[in-house]
mmCIF file with all atom_site columns, C-alpha atoms in Angstrom:
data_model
loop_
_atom_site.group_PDB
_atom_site.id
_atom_site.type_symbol
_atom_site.label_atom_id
_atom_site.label_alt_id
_atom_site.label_comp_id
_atom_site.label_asym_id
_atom_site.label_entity_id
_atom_site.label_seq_id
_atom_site.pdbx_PDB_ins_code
_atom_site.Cartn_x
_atom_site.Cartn_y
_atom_site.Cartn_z
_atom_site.occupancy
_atom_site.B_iso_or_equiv
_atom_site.pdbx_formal_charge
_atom_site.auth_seq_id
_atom_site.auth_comp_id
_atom_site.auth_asym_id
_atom_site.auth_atom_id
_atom_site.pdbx_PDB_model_num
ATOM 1  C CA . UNK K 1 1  ? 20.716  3.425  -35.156 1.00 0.00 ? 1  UNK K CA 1
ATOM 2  C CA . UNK K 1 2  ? 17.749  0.958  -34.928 1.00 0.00 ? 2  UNK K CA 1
ATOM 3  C CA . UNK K 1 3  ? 19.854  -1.169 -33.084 1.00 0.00 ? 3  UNK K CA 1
ATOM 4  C CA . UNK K 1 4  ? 21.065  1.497  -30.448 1.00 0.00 ? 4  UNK K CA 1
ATOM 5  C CA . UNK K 1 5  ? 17.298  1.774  -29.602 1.00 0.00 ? 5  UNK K CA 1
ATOM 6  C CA . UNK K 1 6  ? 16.186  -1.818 -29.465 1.00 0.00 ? 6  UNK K CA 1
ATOM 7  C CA . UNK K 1 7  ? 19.333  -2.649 -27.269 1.00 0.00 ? 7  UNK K CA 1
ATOM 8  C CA . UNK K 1 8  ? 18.396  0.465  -25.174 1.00 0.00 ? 8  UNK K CA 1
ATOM 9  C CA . UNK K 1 9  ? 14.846  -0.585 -24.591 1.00 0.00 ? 9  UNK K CA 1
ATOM 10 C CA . UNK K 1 10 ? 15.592  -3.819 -23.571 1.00 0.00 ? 10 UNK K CA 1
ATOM 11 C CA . UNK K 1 11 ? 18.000  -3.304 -21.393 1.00 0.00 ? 11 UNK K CA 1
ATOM 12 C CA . UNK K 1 12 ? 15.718  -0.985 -19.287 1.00 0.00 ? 12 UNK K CA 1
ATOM 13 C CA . UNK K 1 13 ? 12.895  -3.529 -19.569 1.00 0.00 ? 13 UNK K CA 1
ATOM 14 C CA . UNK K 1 14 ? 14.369  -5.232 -16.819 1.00 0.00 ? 14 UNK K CA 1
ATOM 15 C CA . UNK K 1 15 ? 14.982  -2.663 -14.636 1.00 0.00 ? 15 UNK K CA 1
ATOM 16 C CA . UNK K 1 16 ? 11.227  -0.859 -15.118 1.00 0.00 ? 16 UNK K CA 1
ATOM 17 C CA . UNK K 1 17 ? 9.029   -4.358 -14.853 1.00 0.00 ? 17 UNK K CA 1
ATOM 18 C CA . UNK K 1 18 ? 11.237  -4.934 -11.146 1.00 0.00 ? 18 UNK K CA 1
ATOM 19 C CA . UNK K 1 19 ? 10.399  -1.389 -10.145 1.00 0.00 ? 19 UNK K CA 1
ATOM 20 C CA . UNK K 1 20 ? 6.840   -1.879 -11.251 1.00 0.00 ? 20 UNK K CA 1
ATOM 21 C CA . UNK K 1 21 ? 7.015   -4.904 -9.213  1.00 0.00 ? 21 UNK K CA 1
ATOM 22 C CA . UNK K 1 22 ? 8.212   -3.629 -5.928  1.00 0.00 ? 22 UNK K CA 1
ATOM 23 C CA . UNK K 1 23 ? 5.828   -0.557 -6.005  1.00 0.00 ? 23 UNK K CA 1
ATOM 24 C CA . UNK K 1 24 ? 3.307   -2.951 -6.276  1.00 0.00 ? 24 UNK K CA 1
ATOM 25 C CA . UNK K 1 25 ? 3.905   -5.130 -3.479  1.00 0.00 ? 25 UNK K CA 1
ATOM 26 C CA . UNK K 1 26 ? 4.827   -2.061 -1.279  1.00 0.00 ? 26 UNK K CA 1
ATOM 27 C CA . UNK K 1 27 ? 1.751   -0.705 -1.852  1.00 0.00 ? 27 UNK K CA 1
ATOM 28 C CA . UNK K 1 28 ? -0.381  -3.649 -1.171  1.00 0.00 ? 28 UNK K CA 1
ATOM 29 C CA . UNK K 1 29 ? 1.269   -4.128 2.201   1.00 0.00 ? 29 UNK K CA 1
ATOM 30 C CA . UNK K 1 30 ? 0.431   -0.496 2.929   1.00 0.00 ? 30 UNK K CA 1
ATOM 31 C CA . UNK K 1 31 ? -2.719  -0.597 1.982   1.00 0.00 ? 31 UNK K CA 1
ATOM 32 C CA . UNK K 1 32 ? -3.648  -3.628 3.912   1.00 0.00 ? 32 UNK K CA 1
ATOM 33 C CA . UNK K 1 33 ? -1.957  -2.628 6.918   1.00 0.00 ? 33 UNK K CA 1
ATOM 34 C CA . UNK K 1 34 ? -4.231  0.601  6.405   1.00 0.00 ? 34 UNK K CA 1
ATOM 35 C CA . UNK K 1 35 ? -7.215  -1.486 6.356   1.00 0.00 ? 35 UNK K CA 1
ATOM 36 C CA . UNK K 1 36 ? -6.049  -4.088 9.377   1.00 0.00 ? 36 UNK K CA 1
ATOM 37 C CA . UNK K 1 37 ? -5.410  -0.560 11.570  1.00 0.00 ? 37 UNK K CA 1
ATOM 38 C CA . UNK K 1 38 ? -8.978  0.242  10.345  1.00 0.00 ? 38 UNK K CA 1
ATOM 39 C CA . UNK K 1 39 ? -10.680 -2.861 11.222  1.00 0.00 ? 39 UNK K CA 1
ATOM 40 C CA . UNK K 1 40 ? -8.930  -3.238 14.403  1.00 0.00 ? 40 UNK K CA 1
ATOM 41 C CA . UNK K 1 41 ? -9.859  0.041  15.578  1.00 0.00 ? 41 UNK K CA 1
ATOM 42 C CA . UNK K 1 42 ? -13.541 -0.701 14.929  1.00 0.00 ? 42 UNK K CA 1
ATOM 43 C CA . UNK K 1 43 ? -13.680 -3.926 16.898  1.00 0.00 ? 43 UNK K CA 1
ATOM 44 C CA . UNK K 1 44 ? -12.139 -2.524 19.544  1.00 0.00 ? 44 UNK K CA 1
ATOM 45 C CA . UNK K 1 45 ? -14.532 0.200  19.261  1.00 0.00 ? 45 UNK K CA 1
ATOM 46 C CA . UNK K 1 46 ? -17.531 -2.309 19.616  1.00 0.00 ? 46 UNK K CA 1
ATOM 47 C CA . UNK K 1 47 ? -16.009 -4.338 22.304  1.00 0.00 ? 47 UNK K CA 1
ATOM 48 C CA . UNK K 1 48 ? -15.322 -1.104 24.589  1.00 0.00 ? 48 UNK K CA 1
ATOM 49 C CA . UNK K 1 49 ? -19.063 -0.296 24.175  1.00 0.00 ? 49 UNK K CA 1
ATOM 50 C CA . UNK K 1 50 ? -20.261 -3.581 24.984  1.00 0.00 ? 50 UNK K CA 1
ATOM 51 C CA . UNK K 1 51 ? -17.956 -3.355 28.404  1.00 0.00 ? 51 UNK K CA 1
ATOM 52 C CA . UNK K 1 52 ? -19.464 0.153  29.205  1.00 0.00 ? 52 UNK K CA 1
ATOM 53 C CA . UNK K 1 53 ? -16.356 1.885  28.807  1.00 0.00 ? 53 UNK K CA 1
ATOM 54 C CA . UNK K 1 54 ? -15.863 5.059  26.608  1.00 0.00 ? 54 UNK K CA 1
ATOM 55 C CA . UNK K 1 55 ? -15.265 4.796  23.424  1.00 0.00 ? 55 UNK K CA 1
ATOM 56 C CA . UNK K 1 56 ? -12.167 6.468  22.270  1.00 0.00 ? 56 UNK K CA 1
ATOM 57 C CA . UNK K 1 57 ? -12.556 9.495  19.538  1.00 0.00 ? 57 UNK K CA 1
ATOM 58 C CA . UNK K 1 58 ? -11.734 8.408  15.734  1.00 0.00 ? 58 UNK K CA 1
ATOM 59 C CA . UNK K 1 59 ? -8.615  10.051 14.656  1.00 0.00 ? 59 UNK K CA 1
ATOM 60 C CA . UNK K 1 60 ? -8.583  12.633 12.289  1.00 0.00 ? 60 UNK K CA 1
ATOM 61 C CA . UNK K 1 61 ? -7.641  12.106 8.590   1.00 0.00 ? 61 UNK K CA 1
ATOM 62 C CA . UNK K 1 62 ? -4.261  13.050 8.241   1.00 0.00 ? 62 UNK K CA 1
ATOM 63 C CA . UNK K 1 63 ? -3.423  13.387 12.125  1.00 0.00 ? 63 UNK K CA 1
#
């Protein structure tokens, strides 16, 4: 019976370290493209007050 669960835990190991993996990188792409949108928004935020023009309302959390 030792057996059964040594083979069983190894053969998910595998599967659970690549799904690890993957949520990893998916979130670190989200998270930067969260912060790129952010940083973006704030330059162009500076930029259209240094042209005179108005400055377009922050969006709401969530929205």
């Amino acid at each position: 019976m030792d057996d059964w669960w040594l083979n069983a835990v190894w053969s998910l190991t595998p599967t659970v370290l690549v799904g690890l993996f993957f949520w990893m990188v998916l979130r670190l792409i989200l998270r930067a493209d969260r912060t790129e949108r952010r940083v973006y928004q704030e330059i162009e935020r500076e930029e259209r007050a240094k042209a005179g023009l108005p400055v377009a309302e922050e969006p709401r959390p969530g929205a």
